Amino acid sequence: MLDEPLIDENGKGIQFNGIVPVSVVKQIEGQKDVYLLETVVELERKSQLIPKPGQFYMIRSAASSVYFKRPISVYRSMEYRGSGRRRLVLQFLILEKGEGTRELCHMLPGAGLMITGPCGMPFKEPEPVKGKTKACIIGGGIGIAPVANFASSLPEKSYDFYACFKTGSYGLEHLSADKLTVTTDDGSVGIKGMLPAAIDADTIRKNGYTTLYACGPTPMLAYVQKIAKEAGVKCYLSLEHRMLCGLGACLGCTIQTTKGTVRVCKEGPVFDSTEIQFPSPCARNKPLEDNVEPDLSVDIAGVHFKNPVIAASGTFGYGQIYRGVSDISWWGGISSKGTTFEPRDGNSGERVIEESRGDINSIGLQNPGMEEVSRIQLPNMMTLGVTCIINIAGHDIESYIKAIELADKSDIPMIELNISCPNVKAGGQAWSMDPKVASECVSAVRKVTKKPLMVKLSPNAPDIRAVALACIEAGADALSLVNTFQSTAIDIETGKPFFDNIRAGYCGPAIKPIALRIVYDVVEAINKLPESKRVPVVGIGGIEKWQDAVEYIMAGASAVQVGTAVCVDPDVAKKIVKGLTSFMKRKGYKTLDDFRGIAQGK
């Protein structure tokens, strides 16, 4: 697919790309999550483009925790010329939805805004039908922005405008419609209901509309497409899509159309409605009644957890450390610091370095040894009011067995066996790298304890599914995965590895997609076993918010362990549990079983 370069006669780009100061950010009155952001762009050359209605810019805060810019449609643009300068005032209506838009909605005046554009194809002017032109323009929610911008470019009274909102209204100040119709879900403004309450195919024919234009949620656009076809009129729809570059290079924002695969950022975002193939709508459950609370509890190998959010080993000590800064009763469980039979001092040298969306750490299992832990730490853990797990590591079979024997005498309800540790008899290779070696370790431990045994696996194994199945066959009652990813860091000032051990463990939000894939694969393999041999899986890796937990559970995990995020936000368990509760109520899920494993096609 070839593209014409957007350059002037001197070979210079005619789109703007740079950092500009934010002029204004203000919340829209009556809307809890909609904001107006304004900035001024100094155009360097006469050849640089100004946006046309329907186009968008890729924007993000210059000081951002997100990596990519977000595609935001232009709500208003005003060009000013004087003293040889061209200044472009841009306004965007932004819905606070995810991390990137949240940052944009709370920027301060003067803060830097990274901006690229204008991008995409604009709306097409209405074409006369039998010598007449009457446009029907429809906006839903934040989709009001591009169509309101388009409407303000048309002659007064040449169009009717339909605006649909959940509550209240916004973005209608600069319209000169012949007729303005507003619908709201709650009836706070205009007609109560959604778009079908205000317009259908008969309305289109009756009012003599020659062209329809719309932007909004997908169900609304699918409805507009349908009634336009029934009425036999031309229709243009502006689509939303996740984007990376916004310029058409990465081919990441493609959709299937009647003309084949096309890019929303380049061939769109405005499309002829007859070209668009909307996916079939997903079935939706009825939300739970206000007085019905979902049950977040889960049983793993016979051990009860009040909710599926467990503090991961190595991040929560033995449960006492965070009591001074957070309410630990929100946790469903706590997995202890990795404990060995003998006391360990841990690794020498630097132990942690921050990396993009996470950290690399080389702690080395520093702990006081199992005798002290079983005598002091475990009894204290058991007073915390949450389900406790003892995480045990070792360097050979004998050290595992000795530690497990002490744990077996305690009141701790579950043992998490960390087989990601180096096996000294196998040249330092982790126990979990090979199915046969992993089975040997689990089998030996299984003989000395009757407690539920959850085996923690490393993602660095060549075939983790084979390791997982070997552990189940050897007596594992549950699996937890994944441990950290092997990585390294180099000090560019000295030219030497940052860590004394050279290799260390990478963890944090950046690993979530890979860890989630591994959990999915292992659950998929387990589901092929006879039902009597299947064991629960606890997902670990990059979980920092409730949406992450939902993904793991939908992949088939019975529960999740949260690690690195605790260091960032000690209240993370509370936020995940509250988010899960709201999600389940909204989706009509009474228990975790209602959506566990649905991504596996159950």
PDB file of C-alpha atoms in Angstrom, residues 425-600:
ATOM      1  CA  LYS A 425      23.067 -30.268  41.722  1.00  0.00           C
ATOM      2  CA  ALA A 426      22.019 -29.247  38.209  1.00  0.00           C
ATOM      3  CA  GLY A 427      24.701 -26.629  37.730  1.00  0.00           C
ATOM      4  CA  GLY A 428      22.591 -23.744  39.016  1.00  0.00           C
ATOM      5  CA  GLN A 429      19.696 -24.250  36.616  1.00  0.00           C
ATOM      6  CA  ALA A 430      16.293 -23.556  38.181  1.00  0.00           C
ATOM      7  CA  TRP A 431      14.253 -26.583  39.273  1.00  0.00           C
ATOM      8  CA  SER A 432      11.351 -25.448  37.108  1.00  0.00           C
ATOM      9  CA  MET A 433      13.298 -25.389  33.827  1.00  0.00           C
ATOM     10  CA  ASP A 434      12.895 -29.104  33.154  1.00  0.00           C
ATOM     11  CA  PRO A 435       9.745 -31.227  33.673  1.00  0.00           C
ATOM     12  CA  LYS A 436      11.697 -34.211  35.036  1.00  0.00           C
ATOM     13  CA  VAL A 437      13.649 -32.145  37.562  1.00  0.00           C
ATOM     14  CA  ALA A 438      10.534 -30.225  38.605  1.00  0.00           C
ATOM     15  CA  SER A 439       8.680 -33.495  39.134  1.00  0.00           C
ATOM     16  CA  GLU A 440      11.525 -34.820  41.275  1.00  0.00           C
ATOM     17  CA  CYS A 441      11.340 -31.791  43.586  1.00  0.00           C
ATOM     18  CA  VAL A 442       7.557 -31.754  43.892  1.00  0.00           C
ATOM     19  CA  SER A 443       7.381 -35.522  44.481  1.00  0.00           C
ATOM     20  CA  ALA A 444       9.910 -35.340  47.294  1.00  0.00           C
ATOM     21  CA  VAL A 445       8.113 -32.483  49.002  1.00  0.00           C
ATOM     22  CA  ARG A 446       4.700 -34.077  48.534  1.00  0.00           C
ATOM     23  CA  LYS A 447       5.807 -37.031  50.686  1.00  0.00           C
ATOM     24  CA  VAL A 448       6.532 -34.896  53.755  1.00  0.00           C
ATOM     25  CA  THR A 449       3.425 -32.721  53.953  1.00  0.00           C
ATOM     26  CA  LYS A 450      -0.320 -33.146  53.775  1.00  0.00           C
ATOM     27  CA  LYS A 451      -0.928 -29.420  53.445  1.00  0.00           C
ATOM     28  CA  PRO A 452      -2.204 -28.074  50.114  1.00  0.00           C
ATOM     29  CA  LEU A 453       0.820 -27.535  47.894  1.00  0.00           C
ATOM     30  CA  MET A 454       0.839 -24.699  45.362  1.00  0.00           C
ATOM     31  CA  VAL A 455       3.878 -24.798  43.056  1.00  0.00           C
ATOM     32  CA  LYS A 456       5.273 -21.508  41.737  1.00  0.00           C
ATOM     33  CA  LEU A 457       6.728 -21.740  38.239  1.00  0.00           C
ATOM     34  CA  SER A 458       9.286 -19.739  36.303  1.00  0.00           C
ATOM     35  CA  PRO A 459       8.409 -18.187  32.923  1.00  0.00           C
ATOM     36  CA  ASN A 460      11.931 -18.911  31.706  1.00  0.00           C
ATOM     37  CA  ALA A 461      11.318 -22.641  31.136  1.00  0.00           C
ATOM     38  CA  PRO A 462      11.541 -23.724  27.475  1.00  0.00           C
ATOM     39  CA  ASP A 463       8.131 -25.416  27.789  1.00  0.00           C
ATOM     40  CA  ILE A 464       6.286 -24.250  30.885  1.00  0.00           C
ATOM     41  CA  ARG A 465       3.207 -26.281  29.970  1.00  0.00           C
ATOM     42  CA  ALA A 466       5.192 -29.483  30.182  1.00  0.00           C
ATOM     43  CA  VAL A 467       6.636 -28.377  33.533  1.00  0.00           C
ATOM     44  CA  ALA A 468       3.166 -27.518  34.821  1.00  0.00           C
ATOM     45  CA  LEU A 469       1.713 -30.896  33.846  1.00  0.00           C
ATOM     46  CA  ALA A 470       4.700 -32.689  35.390  1.00  0.00           C
ATOM     47  CA  CYS A 471       4.145 -30.849  38.676  1.00  0.00           C
ATOM     48  CA  ILE A 472       0.472 -31.795  38.690  1.00  0.00           C
ATOM     49  CA  GLU A 473       1.331 -35.429  38.081  1.00  0.00           C
ATOM     50  CA  ALA A 474       3.865 -35.248  40.934  1.00  0.00           C
ATOM     51  CA  GLY A 475       1.278 -34.027  43.435  1.00  0.00           C
ATOM     52  CA  ALA A 476       0.812 -30.242  43.081  1.00  0.00           C
ATOM     53  CA  ASP A 477      -2.614 -29.159  44.332  1.00  0.00           C
ATOM     54  CA  ALA A 478      -2.379 -25.788  42.585  1.00  0.00           C
ATOM     55  CA  LEU A 479       0.028 -23.757  40.446  1.00  0.00           C
ATOM     56  CA  SER A 480       1.080 -20.123  40.702  1.00  0.00           C
ATOM     57  CA  LEU A 481       2.698 -18.450  37.707  1.00  0.00           C
ATOM     58  CA  VAL A 482       4.716 -16.643  36.725  1.00  0.00           C
ATOM     59  CA  ASN A 483       7.819 -15.720  38.684  1.00  0.00           C
ATOM     60  CA  THR A 484      10.108 -12.978  37.351  1.00  0.00           C
ATOM     61  CA  PHE A 485      11.602 -12.918  33.851  1.00  0.00           C
ATOM     62  CA  GLN A 486      15.356 -13.314  33.574  1.00  0.00           C
ATOM     63  CA  SER A 487      16.946 -10.065  32.458  1.00  0.00           C
ATOM     64  CA  THR A 488      19.942  -7.835  32.909  1.00  0.00           C
ATOM     65  CA  ALA A 489      20.999  -4.187  33.122  1.00  0.00           C
ATOM     66  CA  ILE A 490      24.268  -2.445  32.278  1.00  0.00           C
ATOM     67  CA  ASP A 491      25.712   0.669  33.895  1.00  0.00           C
ATOM     68  CA  ILE A 492      26.654   2.779  30.870  1.00  0.00           C
ATOM     69  CA  GLU A 493      29.038   4.917  32.927  1.00  0.00           C
ATOM     70  CA  THR A 494      31.201   1.966  33.984  1.00  0.00           C
ATOM     71  CA  GLY A 495      30.411  -0.386  31.119  1.00  0.00           C
ATOM     72  CA  LYS A 496      29.773  -3.194  33.595  1.00  0.00           C
ATOM     73  CA  PRO A 497      26.656  -5.208  34.480  1.00  0.00           C
ATOM     74  CA  PHE A 498      24.585  -3.402  37.089  1.00  0.00           C
ATOM     75  CA  PHE A 499      24.067  -6.526  39.202  1.00  0.00           C
ATOM     76  CA  ASP A 500      26.838  -8.635  40.698  1.00  0.00           C
ATOM     77  CA  ASN A 501      24.960 -11.738  39.518  1.00  0.00           C
ATOM     78  CA  ILE A 502      24.599 -10.167  36.040  1.00  0.00           C
ATOM     79  CA  ARG A 503      21.152 -11.722  35.573  1.00  0.00           C
ATOM     80  CA  ALA A 504      18.178 -10.655  37.671  1.00  0.00           C
ATOM     81  CA  GLY A 505      14.378 -10.779  37.679  1.00  0.00           C
ATOM     82  CA  TYR A 506      12.230  -8.360  35.675  1.00  0.00           C
ATOM     83  CA  CYS A 507       8.743  -7.704  37.016  1.00  0.00           C
ATOM     84  CA  GLY A 508       6.026  -5.044  36.992  1.00  0.00           C
ATOM     85  CA  PRO A 509       3.199  -3.968  34.676  1.00  0.00           C
ATOM     86  CA  ALA A 510       5.352  -4.336  31.540  1.00  0.00           C
ATOM     87  CA  ILE A 511       5.380  -8.136  31.840  1.00  0.00           C
ATOM     88  CA  LYS A 512       1.603  -8.532  32.148  1.00  0.00           C
ATOM     89  CA  PRO A 513       0.769  -9.404  28.530  1.00  0.00           C
ATOM     90  CA  ILE A 514       3.468 -12.100  28.426  1.00  0.00           C
ATOM     91  CA  ALA A 515       2.611 -13.500  31.852  1.00  0.00           C
ATOM     92  CA  LEU A 516      -1.087 -13.497  30.933  1.00  0.00           C
ATOM     93  CA  ARG A 517      -0.322 -15.456  27.779  1.00  0.00           C
ATOM     94  CA  ILE A 518       1.584 -18.053  29.802  1.00  0.00           C
ATOM     95  CA  VAL A 519      -1.273 -18.399  32.289  1.00  0.00           C
ATOM     96  CA  TYR A 520      -3.704 -18.793  29.399  1.00  0.00           C
ATOM     97  CA  ASP A 521      -1.513 -21.484  27.820  1.00  0.00           C
ATOM     98  CA  VAL A 522      -1.130 -23.438  31.063  1.00  0.00           C
ATOM     99  CA  VAL A 523      -4.859 -23.302  31.844  1.00  0.00           C
ATOM    100  CA  GLU A 524      -5.564 -24.444  28.300  1.00  0.00           C
ATOM    101  CA  ALA A 525      -3.257 -27.435  28.800  1.00  0.00           C
ATOM    102  CA  ILE A 526      -4.798 -28.262  32.188  1.00  0.00           C
ATOM    103  CA  ASN A 527      -8.309 -28.173  30.717  1.00  0.00           C
ATOM    104  CA  LYS A 528      -7.338 -31.029  28.423  1.00  0.00           C
ATOM    105  CA  LEU A 529      -6.706 -33.297  31.429  1.00  0.00           C
ATOM    106  CA  PRO A 530      -9.464 -35.447  32.904  1.00  0.00           C
ATOM    107  CA  GLU A 531     -11.506 -33.277  35.243  1.00  0.00           C
ATOM    108  CA  SER A 532     -10.296 -35.217  38.279  1.00  0.00           C
ATOM    109  CA  LYS A 533      -6.684 -34.214  37.551  1.00  0.00           C
ATOM    110  CA  ARG A 534      -7.226 -30.511  36.947  1.00  0.00           C
ATOM    111  CA  VAL A 535      -5.854 -28.053  39.491  1.00  0.00           C
ATOM    112  CA  PRO A 536      -6.460 -24.317  39.994  1.00  0.00           C
ATOM    113  CA  VAL A 537      -4.014 -21.720  38.711  1.00  0.00           C
ATOM    114  CA  VAL A 538      -3.115 -18.454  40.430  1.00  0.00           C
ATOM    115  CA  GLY A 539      -2.000 -15.781  37.959  1.00  0.00           C
ATOM    116  CA  ILE A 540       0.973 -13.523  38.684  1.00  0.00           C
ATOM    117  CA  GLY A 541       2.652 -10.825  36.631  1.00  0.00           C
ATOM    118  CA  GLY A 542       2.137  -7.097  36.216  1.00  0.00           C
ATOM    119  CA  ILE A 543      -1.222  -6.818  37.967  1.00  0.00           C
ATOM    120  CA  GLU A 544      -1.780  -3.222  39.100  1.00  0.00           C
ATOM    121  CA  LYS A 545      -5.521  -2.602  38.648  1.00  0.00           C
ATOM    122  CA  TRP A 546      -8.818  -4.439  38.722  1.00  0.00           C
ATOM    123  CA  GLN A 547      -8.950  -4.738  34.931  1.00  0.00           C
ATOM    124  CA  ASP A 548      -5.745  -6.773  35.043  1.00  0.00           C
ATOM    125  CA  ALA A 549      -7.274  -9.128  37.590  1.00  0.00           C
ATOM    126  CA  VAL A 550     -10.343  -9.565  35.377  1.00  0.00           C
ATOM    127  CA  GLU A 551      -8.148 -10.505  32.423  1.00  0.00           C
ATOM    128  CA  TYR A 552      -6.338 -13.190  34.405  1.00  0.00           C
ATOM    129  CA  ILE A 553      -9.599 -14.625  35.735  1.00  0.00           C
ATOM    130  CA  MET A 554     -11.125 -14.627  32.249  1.00  0.00           C
ATOM    131  CA  ALA A 555      -8.005 -16.485  31.083  1.00  0.00           C
ATOM    132  CA  GLY A 556      -8.832 -19.152  33.657  1.00  0.00           C
ATOM    133  CA  ALA A 557      -6.988 -18.121  36.825  1.00  0.00           C
ATOM    134  CA  SER A 558      -8.755 -18.869  40.095  1.00  0.00           C
ATOM    135  CA  ALA A 559      -7.047 -15.934  41.809  1.00  0.00           C
ATOM    136  CA  VAL A 560      -4.227 -13.458  41.270  1.00  0.00           C
ATOM    137  CA  GLN A 561      -1.127 -12.406  43.147  1.00  0.00           C
ATOM    138  CA  VAL A 562      -0.110  -8.742  43.189  1.00  0.00           C
ATOM    139  CA  GLY A 563       3.544  -7.882  43.710  1.00  0.00           C
ATOM    140  CA  THR A 564       5.327  -4.831  42.310  1.00  0.00           C
ATOM    141  CA  ALA A 565       2.192  -2.667  42.445  1.00  0.00           C
ATOM    142  CA  VAL A 566       2.219  -2.906  46.266  1.00  0.00           C
ATOM    143  CA  CYS A 567       5.463  -0.912  46.317  1.00  0.00           C
ATOM    144  CA  VAL A 568       3.761   1.834  44.301  1.00  0.00           C
ATOM    145  CA  ASP A 569       0.391   1.839  46.072  1.00  0.00           C
ATOM    146  CA  PRO A 570      -0.047   0.031  49.412  1.00  0.00           C
ATOM    147  CA  ASP A 571      -3.831   0.356  48.949  1.00  0.00           C
ATOM    148  CA  VAL A 572      -3.801  -1.525  45.653  1.00  0.00           C
ATOM    149  CA  ALA A 573      -5.764  -4.506  47.050  1.00  0.00           C
ATOM    150  CA  LYS A 574      -8.604  -2.261  48.176  1.00  0.00           C
ATOM    151  CA  LYS A 575      -8.806  -0.649  44.751  1.00  0.00           C
ATOM    152  CA  ILE A 576      -8.735  -3.968  42.922  1.00  0.00           C
ATOM    153  CA  VAL A 577     -11.418  -5.503  45.140  1.00  0.00           C
ATOM    154  CA  LYS A 578     -13.678  -2.453  44.799  1.00  0.00           C
ATOM    155  CA  GLY A 579     -13.156  -2.398  41.042  1.00  0.00           C
ATOM    156  CA  LEU A 580     -13.905  -6.110  40.759  1.00  0.00           C
ATOM    157  CA  THR A 581     -17.074  -5.672  42.793  1.00  0.00           C
ATOM    158  CA  SER A 582     -18.339  -2.820  40.606  1.00  0.00           C
ATOM    159  CA  PHE A 583     -17.445  -4.718  37.448  1.00  0.00           C
ATOM    160  CA  MET A 584     -19.288  -7.840  38.549  1.00  0.00           C
ATOM    161  CA  LYS A 585     -22.382  -5.870  39.548  1.00  0.00           C
ATOM    162  CA  ARG A 586     -22.410  -4.042  36.207  1.00  0.00           C
ATOM    163  CA  LYS A 587     -21.951  -7.245  34.210  1.00  0.00           C
ATOM    164  CA  GLY A 588     -24.401  -9.292  36.257  1.00  0.00           C
ATOM    165  CA  TYR A 589     -21.771 -11.734  37.573  1.00  0.00           C
ATOM    166  CA  LYS A 590     -22.761 -13.185  40.938  1.00  0.00           C
ATOM    167  CA  THR A 591     -19.564 -15.190  41.463  1.00  0.00           C
ATOM    168  CA  LEU A 592     -16.096 -15.415  39.953  1.00  0.00           C
ATOM    169  CA  ASP A 593     -17.113 -18.680  38.317  1.00  0.00           C
ATOM    170  CA  ASP A 594     -19.525 -16.726  36.120  1.00  0.00           C
ATOM    171  CA  PHE A 595     -16.642 -15.311  34.106  1.00  0.00           C
ATOM    172  CA  ARG A 596     -13.658 -17.438  35.016  1.00  0.00           C
ATOM    173  CA  GLY A 597     -12.153 -18.966  31.894  1.00  0.00           C
ATOM    174  CA  ILE A 598     -14.594 -17.380  29.430  1.00  0.00           C
ATOM    175  CA  ALA A 599     -11.653 -16.347  27.249  1.00  0.00           C
ATOM    176  CA  GLN A 600     -10.910 -20.072  26.893  1.00  0.00           C
TER     177      GLN A 600
END
